[in-house]
PDB file of C-alpha atoms and ligand atoms in Angstrom:
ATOM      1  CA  UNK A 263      57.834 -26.427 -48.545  1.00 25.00           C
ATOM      2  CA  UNK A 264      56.176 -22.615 -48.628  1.00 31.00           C
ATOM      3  CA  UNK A 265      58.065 -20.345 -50.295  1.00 28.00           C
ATOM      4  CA  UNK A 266      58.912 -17.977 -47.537  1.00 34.00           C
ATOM      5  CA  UNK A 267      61.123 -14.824 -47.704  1.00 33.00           C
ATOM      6  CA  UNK A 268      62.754 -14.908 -44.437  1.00 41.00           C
ATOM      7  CA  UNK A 269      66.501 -15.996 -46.111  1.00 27.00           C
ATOM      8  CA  UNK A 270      66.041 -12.466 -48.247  1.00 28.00           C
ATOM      9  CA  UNK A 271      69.479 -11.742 -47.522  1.00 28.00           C
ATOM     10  CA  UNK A 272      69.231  -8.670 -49.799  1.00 27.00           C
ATOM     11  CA  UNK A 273      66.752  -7.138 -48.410  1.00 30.00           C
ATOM     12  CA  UNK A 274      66.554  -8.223 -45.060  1.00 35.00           C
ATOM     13  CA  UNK A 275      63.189  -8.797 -44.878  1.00 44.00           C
ATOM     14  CA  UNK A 276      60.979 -11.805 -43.547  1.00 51.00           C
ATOM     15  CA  UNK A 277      57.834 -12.810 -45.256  1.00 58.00           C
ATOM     16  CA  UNK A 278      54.822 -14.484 -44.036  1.00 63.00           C
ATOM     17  CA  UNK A 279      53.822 -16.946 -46.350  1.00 57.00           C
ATOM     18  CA  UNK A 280      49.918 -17.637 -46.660  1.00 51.00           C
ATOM     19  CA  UNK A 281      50.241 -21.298 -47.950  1.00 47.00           C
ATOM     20  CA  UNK A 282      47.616 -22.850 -45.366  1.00 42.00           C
ATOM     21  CA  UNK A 283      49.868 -26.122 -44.494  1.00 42.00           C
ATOM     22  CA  UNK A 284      53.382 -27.882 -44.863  1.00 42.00           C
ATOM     23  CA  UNK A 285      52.943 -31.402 -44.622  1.00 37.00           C
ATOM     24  CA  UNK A 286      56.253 -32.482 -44.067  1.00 43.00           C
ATOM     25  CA  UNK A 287      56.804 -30.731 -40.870  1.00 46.00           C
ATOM     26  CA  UNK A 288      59.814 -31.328 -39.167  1.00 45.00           C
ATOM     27  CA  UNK A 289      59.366 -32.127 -35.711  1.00 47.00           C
ATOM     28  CA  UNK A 290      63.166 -33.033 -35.218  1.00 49.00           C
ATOM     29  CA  UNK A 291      65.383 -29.946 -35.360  1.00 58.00           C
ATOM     30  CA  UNK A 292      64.839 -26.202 -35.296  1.00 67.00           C
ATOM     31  CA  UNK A 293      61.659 -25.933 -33.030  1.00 91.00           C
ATOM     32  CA  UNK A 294      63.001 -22.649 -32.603  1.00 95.00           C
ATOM     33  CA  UNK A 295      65.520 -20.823 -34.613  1.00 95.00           C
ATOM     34  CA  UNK A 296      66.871 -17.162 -34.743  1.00 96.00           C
ATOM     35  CA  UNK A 297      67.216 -14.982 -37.788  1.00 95.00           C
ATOM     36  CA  UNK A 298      70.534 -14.915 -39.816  1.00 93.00           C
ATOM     37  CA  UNK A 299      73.728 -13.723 -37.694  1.00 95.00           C
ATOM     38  CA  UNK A 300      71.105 -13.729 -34.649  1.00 96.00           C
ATOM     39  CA  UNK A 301      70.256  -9.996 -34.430  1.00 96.00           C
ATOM     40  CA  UNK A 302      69.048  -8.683 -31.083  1.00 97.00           C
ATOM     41  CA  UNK A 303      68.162  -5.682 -29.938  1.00 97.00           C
ATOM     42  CA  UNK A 304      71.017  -5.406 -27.782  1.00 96.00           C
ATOM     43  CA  UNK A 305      71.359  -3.515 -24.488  1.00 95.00           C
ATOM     44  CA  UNK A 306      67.542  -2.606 -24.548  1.00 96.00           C
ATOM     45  CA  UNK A 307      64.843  -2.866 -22.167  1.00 96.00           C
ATOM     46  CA  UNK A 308      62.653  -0.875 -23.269  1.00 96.00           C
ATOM     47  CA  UNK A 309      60.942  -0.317 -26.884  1.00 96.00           C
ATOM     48  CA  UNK A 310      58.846   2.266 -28.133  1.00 94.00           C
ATOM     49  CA  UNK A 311      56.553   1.082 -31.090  1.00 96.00           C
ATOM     50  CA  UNK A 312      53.996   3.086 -32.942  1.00 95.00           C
ATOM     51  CA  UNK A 313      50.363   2.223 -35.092  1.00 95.00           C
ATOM     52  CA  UNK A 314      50.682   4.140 -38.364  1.00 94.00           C
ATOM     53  CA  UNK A 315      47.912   6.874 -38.379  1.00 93.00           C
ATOM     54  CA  UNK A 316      47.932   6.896 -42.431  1.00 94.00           C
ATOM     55  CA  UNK A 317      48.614   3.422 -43.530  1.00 95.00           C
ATOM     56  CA  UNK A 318      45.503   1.951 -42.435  1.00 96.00           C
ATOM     57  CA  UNK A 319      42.681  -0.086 -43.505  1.00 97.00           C
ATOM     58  CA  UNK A 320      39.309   1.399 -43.473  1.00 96.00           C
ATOM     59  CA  UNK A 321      36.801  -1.292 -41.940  1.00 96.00           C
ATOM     60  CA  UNK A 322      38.880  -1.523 -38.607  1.00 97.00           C
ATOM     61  CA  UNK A 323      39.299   1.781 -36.481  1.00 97.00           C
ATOM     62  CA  UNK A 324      42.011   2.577 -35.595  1.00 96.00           C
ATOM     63  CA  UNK A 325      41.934   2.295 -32.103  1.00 96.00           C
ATOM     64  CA  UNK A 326      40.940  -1.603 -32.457  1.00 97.00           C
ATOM     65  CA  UNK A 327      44.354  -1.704 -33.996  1.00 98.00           C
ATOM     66  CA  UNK A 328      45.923   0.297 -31.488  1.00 97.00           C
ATOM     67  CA  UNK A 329      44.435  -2.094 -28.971  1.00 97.00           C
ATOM     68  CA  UNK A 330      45.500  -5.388 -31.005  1.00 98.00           C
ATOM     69  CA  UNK A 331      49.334  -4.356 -31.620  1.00 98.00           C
ATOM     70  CA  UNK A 332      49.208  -3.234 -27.392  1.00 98.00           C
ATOM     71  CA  UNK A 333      48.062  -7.382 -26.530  1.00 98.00           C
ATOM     72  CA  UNK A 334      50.427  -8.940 -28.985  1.00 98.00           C
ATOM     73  CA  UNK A 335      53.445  -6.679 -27.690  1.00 98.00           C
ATOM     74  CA  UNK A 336      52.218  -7.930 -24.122  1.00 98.00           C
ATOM     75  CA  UNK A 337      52.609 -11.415 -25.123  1.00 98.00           C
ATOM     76  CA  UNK A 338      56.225 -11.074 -25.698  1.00 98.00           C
ATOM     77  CA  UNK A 339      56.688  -8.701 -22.429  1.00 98.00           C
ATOM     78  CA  UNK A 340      55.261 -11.452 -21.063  1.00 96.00           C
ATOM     79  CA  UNK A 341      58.019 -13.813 -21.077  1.00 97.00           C
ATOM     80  CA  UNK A 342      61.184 -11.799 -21.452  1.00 98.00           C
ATOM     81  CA  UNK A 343      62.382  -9.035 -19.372  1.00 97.00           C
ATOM     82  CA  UNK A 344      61.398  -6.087 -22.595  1.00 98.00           C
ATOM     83  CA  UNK A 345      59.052  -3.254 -22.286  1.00 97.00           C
ATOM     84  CA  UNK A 346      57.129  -1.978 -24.914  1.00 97.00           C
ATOM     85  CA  UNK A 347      55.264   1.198 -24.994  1.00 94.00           C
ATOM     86  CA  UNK A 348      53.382   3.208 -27.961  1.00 93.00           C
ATOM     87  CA  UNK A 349      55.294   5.992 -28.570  1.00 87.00           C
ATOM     88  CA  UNK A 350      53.273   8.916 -28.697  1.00 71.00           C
ATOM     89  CA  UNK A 351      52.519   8.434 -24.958  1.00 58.00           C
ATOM     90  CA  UNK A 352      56.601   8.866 -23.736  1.00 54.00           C
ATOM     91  CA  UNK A 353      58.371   9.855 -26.737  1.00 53.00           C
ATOM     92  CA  UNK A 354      56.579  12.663 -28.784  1.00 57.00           C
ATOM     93  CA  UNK A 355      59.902  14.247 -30.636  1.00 61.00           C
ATOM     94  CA  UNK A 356      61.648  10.806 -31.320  1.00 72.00           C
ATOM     95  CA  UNK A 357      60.826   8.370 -33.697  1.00 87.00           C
ATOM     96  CA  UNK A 358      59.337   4.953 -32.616  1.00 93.00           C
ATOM     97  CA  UNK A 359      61.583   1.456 -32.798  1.00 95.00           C
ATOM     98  CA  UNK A 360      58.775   0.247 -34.272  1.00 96.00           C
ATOM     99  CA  UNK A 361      56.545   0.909 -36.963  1.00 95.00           C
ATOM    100  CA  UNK A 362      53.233  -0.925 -37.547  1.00 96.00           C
ATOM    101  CA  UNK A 363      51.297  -0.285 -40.982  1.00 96.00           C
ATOM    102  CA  UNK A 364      49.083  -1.939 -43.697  1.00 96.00           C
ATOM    103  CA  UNK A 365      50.091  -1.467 -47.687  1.00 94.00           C
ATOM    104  CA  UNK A 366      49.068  -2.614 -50.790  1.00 92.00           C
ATOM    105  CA  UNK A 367      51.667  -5.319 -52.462  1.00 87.00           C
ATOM    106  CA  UNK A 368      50.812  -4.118 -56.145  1.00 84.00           C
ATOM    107  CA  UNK A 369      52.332  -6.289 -58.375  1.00 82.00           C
ATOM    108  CA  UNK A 370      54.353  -8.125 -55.340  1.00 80.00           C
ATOM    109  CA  UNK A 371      55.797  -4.978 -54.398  1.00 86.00           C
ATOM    110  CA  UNK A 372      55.236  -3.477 -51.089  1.00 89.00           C
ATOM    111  CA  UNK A 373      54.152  -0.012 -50.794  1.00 91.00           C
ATOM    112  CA  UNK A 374      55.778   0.567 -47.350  1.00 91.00           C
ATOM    113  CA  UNK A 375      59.005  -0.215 -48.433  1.00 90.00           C
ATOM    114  CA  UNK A 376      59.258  -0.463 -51.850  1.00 88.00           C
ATOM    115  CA  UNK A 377      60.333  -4.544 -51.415  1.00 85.00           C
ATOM    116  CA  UNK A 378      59.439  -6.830 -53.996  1.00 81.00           C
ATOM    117  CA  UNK A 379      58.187 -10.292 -52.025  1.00 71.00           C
ATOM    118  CA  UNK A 380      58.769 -12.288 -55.380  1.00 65.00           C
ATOM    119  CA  UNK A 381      55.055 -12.834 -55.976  1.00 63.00           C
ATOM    120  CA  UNK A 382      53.033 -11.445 -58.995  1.00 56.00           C
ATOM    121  CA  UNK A 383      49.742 -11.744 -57.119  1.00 54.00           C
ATOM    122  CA  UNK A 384      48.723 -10.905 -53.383  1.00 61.00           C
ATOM    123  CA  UNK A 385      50.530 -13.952 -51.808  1.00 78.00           C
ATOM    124  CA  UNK A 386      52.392 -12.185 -48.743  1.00 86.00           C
ATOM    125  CA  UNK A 387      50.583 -11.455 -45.714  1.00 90.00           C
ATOM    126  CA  UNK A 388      52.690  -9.518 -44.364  1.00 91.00           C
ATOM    127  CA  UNK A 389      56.580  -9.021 -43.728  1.00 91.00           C
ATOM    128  CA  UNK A 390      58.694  -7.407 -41.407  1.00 93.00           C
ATOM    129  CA  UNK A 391      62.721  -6.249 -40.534  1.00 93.00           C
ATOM    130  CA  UNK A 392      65.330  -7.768 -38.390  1.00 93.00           C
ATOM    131  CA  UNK A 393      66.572  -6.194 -34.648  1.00 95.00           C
ATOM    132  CA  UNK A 394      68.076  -3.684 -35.199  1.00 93.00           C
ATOM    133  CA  UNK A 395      65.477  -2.082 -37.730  1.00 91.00           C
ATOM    134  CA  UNK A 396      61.980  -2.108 -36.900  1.00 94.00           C
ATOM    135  CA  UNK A 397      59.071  -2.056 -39.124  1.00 94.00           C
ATOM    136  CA  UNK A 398      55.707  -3.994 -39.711  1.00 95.00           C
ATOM    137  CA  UNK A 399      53.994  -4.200 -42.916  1.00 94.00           C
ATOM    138  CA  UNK A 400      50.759  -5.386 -43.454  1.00 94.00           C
ATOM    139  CA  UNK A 401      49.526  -6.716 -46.781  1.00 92.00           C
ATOM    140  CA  UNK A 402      45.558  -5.149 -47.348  1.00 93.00           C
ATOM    141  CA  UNK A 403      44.881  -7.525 -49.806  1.00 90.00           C
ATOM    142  CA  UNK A 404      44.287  -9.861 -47.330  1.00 91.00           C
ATOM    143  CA  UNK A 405      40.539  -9.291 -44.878  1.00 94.00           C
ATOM    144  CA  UNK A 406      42.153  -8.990 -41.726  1.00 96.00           C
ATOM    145  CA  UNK A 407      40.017  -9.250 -38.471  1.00 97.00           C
ATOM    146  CA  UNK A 408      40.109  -8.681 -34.914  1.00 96.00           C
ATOM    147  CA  UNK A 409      37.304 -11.206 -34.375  1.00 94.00           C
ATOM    148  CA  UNK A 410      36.418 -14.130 -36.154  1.00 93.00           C
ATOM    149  CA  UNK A 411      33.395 -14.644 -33.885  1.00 93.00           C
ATOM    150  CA  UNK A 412      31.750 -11.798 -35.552  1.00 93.00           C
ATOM    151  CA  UNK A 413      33.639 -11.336 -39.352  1.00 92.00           C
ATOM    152  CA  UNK A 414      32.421 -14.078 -41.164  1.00 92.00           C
ATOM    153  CA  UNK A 415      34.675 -13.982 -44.071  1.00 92.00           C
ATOM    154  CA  UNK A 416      35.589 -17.293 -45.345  1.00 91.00           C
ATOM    155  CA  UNK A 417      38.798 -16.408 -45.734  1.00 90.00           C
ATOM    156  CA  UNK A 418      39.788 -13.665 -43.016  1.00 94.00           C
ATOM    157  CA  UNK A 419      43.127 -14.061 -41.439  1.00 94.00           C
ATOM    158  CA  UNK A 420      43.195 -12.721 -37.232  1.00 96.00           C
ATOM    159  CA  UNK A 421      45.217  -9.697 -37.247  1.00 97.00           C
ATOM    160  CA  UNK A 422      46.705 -10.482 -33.413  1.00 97.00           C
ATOM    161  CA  UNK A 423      48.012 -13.385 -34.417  1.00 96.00           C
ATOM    162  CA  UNK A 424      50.347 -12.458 -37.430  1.00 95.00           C
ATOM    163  CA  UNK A 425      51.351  -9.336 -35.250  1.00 97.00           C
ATOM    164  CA  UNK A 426      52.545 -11.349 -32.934  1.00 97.00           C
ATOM    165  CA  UNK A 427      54.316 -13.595 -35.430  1.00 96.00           C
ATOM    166  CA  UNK A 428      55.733 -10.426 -37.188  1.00 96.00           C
ATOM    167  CA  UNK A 429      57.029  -9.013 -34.233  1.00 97.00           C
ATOM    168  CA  UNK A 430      58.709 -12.205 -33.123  1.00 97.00           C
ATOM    169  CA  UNK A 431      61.089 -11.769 -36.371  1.00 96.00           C
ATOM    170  CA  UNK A 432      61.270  -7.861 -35.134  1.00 97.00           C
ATOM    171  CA  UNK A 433      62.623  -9.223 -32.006  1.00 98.00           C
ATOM    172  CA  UNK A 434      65.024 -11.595 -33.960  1.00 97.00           C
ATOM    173  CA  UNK A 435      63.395 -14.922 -34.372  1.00 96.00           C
ATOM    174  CA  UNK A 436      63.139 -17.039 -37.155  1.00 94.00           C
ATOM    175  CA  UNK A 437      60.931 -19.728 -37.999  1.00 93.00           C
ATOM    176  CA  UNK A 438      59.836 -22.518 -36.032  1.00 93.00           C
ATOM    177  CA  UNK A 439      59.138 -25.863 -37.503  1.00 91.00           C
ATOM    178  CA  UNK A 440      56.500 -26.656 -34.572  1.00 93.00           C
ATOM    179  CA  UNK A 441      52.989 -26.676 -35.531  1.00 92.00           C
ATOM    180  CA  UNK A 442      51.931 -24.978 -32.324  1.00 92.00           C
ATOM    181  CA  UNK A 443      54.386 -22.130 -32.450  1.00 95.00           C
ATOM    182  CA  UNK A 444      53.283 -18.400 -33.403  1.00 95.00           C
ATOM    183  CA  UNK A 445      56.499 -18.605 -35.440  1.00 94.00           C
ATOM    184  CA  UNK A 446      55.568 -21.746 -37.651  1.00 92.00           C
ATOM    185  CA  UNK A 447      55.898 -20.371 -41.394  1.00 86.00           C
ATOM    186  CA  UNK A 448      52.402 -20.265 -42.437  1.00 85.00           C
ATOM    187  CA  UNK A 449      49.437 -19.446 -41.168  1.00 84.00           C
ATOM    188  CA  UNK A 450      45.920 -20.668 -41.868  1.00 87.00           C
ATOM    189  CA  UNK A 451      42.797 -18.648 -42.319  1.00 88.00           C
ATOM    190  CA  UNK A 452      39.953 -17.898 -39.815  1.00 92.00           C
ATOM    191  CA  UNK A 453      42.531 -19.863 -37.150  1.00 92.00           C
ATOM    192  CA  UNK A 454      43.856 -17.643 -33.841  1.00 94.00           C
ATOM    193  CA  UNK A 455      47.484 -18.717 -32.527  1.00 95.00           C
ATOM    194  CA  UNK A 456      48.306 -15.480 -29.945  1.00 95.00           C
ATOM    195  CA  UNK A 457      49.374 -18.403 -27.054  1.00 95.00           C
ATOM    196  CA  UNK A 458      53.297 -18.551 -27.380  1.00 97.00           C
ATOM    197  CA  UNK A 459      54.593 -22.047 -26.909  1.00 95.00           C
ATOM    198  CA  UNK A 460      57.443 -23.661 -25.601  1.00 94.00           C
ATOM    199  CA  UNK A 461      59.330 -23.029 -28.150  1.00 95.00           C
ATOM    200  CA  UNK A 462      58.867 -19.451 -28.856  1.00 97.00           C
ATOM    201  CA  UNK A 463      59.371 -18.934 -25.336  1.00 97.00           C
ATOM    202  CA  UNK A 464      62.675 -21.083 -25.149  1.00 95.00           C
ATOM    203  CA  UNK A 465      63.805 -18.974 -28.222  1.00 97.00           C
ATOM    204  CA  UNK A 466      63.045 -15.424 -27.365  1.00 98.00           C
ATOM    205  CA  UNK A 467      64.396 -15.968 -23.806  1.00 97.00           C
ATOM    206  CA  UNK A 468      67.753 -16.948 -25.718  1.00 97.00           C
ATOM    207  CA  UNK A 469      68.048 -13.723 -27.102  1.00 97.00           C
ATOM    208  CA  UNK A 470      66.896 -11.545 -24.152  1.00 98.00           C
ATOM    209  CA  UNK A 471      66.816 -13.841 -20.839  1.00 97.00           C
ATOM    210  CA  UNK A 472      63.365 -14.271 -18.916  1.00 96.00           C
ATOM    211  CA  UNK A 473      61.411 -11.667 -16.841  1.00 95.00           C
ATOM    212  CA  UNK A 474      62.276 -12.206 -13.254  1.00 92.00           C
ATOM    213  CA  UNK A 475      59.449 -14.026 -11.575  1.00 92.00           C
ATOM    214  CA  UNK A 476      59.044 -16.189 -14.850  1.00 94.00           C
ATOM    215  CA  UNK A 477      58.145 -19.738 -14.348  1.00 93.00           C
ATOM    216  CA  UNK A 478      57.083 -22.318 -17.368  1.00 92.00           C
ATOM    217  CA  UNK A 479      55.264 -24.235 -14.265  1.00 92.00           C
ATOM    218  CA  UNK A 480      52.518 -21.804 -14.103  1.00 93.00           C
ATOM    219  CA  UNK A 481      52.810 -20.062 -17.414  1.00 94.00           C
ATOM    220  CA  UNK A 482      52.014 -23.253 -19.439  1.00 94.00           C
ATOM    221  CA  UNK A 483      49.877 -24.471 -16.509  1.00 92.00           C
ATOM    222  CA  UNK A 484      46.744 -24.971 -18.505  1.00 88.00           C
ATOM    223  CA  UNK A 485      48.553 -26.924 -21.449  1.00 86.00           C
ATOM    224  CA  UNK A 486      50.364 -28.964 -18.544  1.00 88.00           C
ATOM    225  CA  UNK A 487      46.962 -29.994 -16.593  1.00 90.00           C
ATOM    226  CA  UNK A 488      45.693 -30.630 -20.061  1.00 89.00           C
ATOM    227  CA  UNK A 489      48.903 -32.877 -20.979  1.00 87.00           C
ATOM    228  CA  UNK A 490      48.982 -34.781 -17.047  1.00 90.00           C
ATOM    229  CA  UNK A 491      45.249 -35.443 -17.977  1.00 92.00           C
ATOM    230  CA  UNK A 492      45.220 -36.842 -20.689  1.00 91.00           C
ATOM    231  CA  UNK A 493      48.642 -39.477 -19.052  1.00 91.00           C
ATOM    232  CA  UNK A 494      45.877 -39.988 -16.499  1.00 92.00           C
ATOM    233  CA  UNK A 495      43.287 -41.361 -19.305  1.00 92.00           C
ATOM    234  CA  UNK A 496      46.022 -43.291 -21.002  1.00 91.00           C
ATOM    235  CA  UNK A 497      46.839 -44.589 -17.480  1.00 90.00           C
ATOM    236  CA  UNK A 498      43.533 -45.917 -17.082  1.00 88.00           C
ATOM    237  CA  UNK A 499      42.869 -47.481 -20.615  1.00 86.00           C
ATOM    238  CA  UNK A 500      45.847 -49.404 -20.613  1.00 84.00           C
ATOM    239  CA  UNK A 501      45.105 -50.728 -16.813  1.00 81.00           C
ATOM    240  CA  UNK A 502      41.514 -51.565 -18.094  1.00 75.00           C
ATOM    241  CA  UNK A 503      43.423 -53.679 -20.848  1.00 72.00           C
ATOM    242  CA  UNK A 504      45.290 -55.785 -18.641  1.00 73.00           C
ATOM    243  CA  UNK A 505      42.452 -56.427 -16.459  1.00 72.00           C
ATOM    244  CA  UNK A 506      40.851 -57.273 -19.857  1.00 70.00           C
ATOM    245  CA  UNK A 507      43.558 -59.617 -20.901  1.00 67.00           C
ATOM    246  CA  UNK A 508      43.562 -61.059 -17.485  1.00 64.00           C
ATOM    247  CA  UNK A 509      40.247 -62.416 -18.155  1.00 62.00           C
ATOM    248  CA  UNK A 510      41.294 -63.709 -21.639  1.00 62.00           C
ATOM    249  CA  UNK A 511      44.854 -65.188 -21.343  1.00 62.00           C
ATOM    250  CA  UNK A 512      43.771 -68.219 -18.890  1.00 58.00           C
ATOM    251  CA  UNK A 513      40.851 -69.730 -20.602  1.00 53.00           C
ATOM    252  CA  UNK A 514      40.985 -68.214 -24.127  1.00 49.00           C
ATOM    253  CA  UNK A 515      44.934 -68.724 -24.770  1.00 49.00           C
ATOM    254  CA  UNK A 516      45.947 -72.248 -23.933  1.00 45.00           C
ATOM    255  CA  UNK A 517      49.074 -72.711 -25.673  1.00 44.00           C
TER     256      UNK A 517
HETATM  257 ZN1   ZN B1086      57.504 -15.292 -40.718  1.00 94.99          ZN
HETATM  258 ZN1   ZN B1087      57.209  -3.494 -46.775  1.00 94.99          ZN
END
């Protein structure tokens, strides 16, 4: 099991953990869970997030970032009736819901918030608040990228796809114990999960019900062709079996 800071009661914080793999995954129970006392952001439909314009990393532009923190919003807005807009654009005088930065962890002690994570070394990726608070902090001692096609660092982690695990804890989720899910507990490196699953989508539509035209049919279309597919080749090797055994059984089996 991977350390993880999510039950920092304290501090009420949630870490991302970078151990690469748990192998005892538990496939039974908690496929989706919510965060302690199930925080949401209650009575909201719209949320106004901002990119910090200071707490940045140099070798990605800010306006990649900007675009990368836009998608993984959309994800979620996807799937649950929430609408989230940068701030600058609506709200000039207010501050944002959410904040989205990158700080150093000196010494296992976050920059952006002053939280220690536990660690003496760089082990968080990143970690982020409950509903009703809303921050994002980034760990730079990781690489981060916004294509692995093209950064070929052996061990760069894709930015999109612990945003969009960091703001499913803004948004009050917990971790899943699914492999598949953008909320399982660790990540890997150079690997992109940005595709909610059913689980994530089962567990954020708890907390805030499901945009109105919503459908699982034709949002997981691709992973349900993909799923009656491969029924369809089991289909066929077993009926190839039988004919097989057909052929057998008389002369080969006597008694
Ligand atoms: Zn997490
Ligand atoms: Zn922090």
């Amino acid at each position: 099991m991977s350390p993880c800071g999510r039950t920092d009661e304290a501090t009420k914080t949630t870490t991302l953990d970078r151990t690469p793999k748990d192998t005892a995954d538990d496939e039974e129970s908690g496929r989706y869970t919510f965060l302690p006392g199930r925080p949401r952001w209650h009575g909201r439909t719209l949320l106004t997030y901002a990119v910090s314009t200071t707490a940045t990393v140099e070798y990605i532009p800010l306006s990649t970032v900007r675009a990368v923190v836009r998608t993984a919003f959309a994800r979620w807005a996807d799937v649950i009736p929430m609408r989230f807009v940068e701030a600058d654009r609506l709200y000039n005088d207010n501050d944002p819901d959410i904040t989205l930065g990158f700080h150093p962890f000196t010494g296992g002690k976050c920059a952006g918030c002053g939280t220690s994570d536990g660690y003496d070394g760089a082990k968080t990726l990143a970690h982020s608040s409950r509903p009703m608070q809303g921050w994002i902090h980034v760990n730079t001692a990781w690489r981060w990228t916004v294509n692995l096609d093209v950064d070929m660092d052996p061990s760069a982690y894709d930015l999109e796809s612990i945003v969009i695990h960091e703001i499913g804890h803004v948004l009050g989720l917990d971790h899943s114990t699914s492999l598949t899910s953008v909320m399982y507990k660790s990540f890997d490196y150079r690997t992109k999960k940005i595709k909610l699953n059913i689980y994530d989508v089962l567990g954020i539509q708890e907390l805030y019900g499901a945009t109105r035209y919503f459908s699982f049919k034709s949002y997981f279309k691709q992973e349900l062709l993909r799923h009656n597919q491969r029924q369809e080749e089991e289909k066929r090797k077993r009926s190839f079996w039988r004919r097989g055994l057909a052929y057998i059984l008389p002369s080969g089996i006597a008694s």
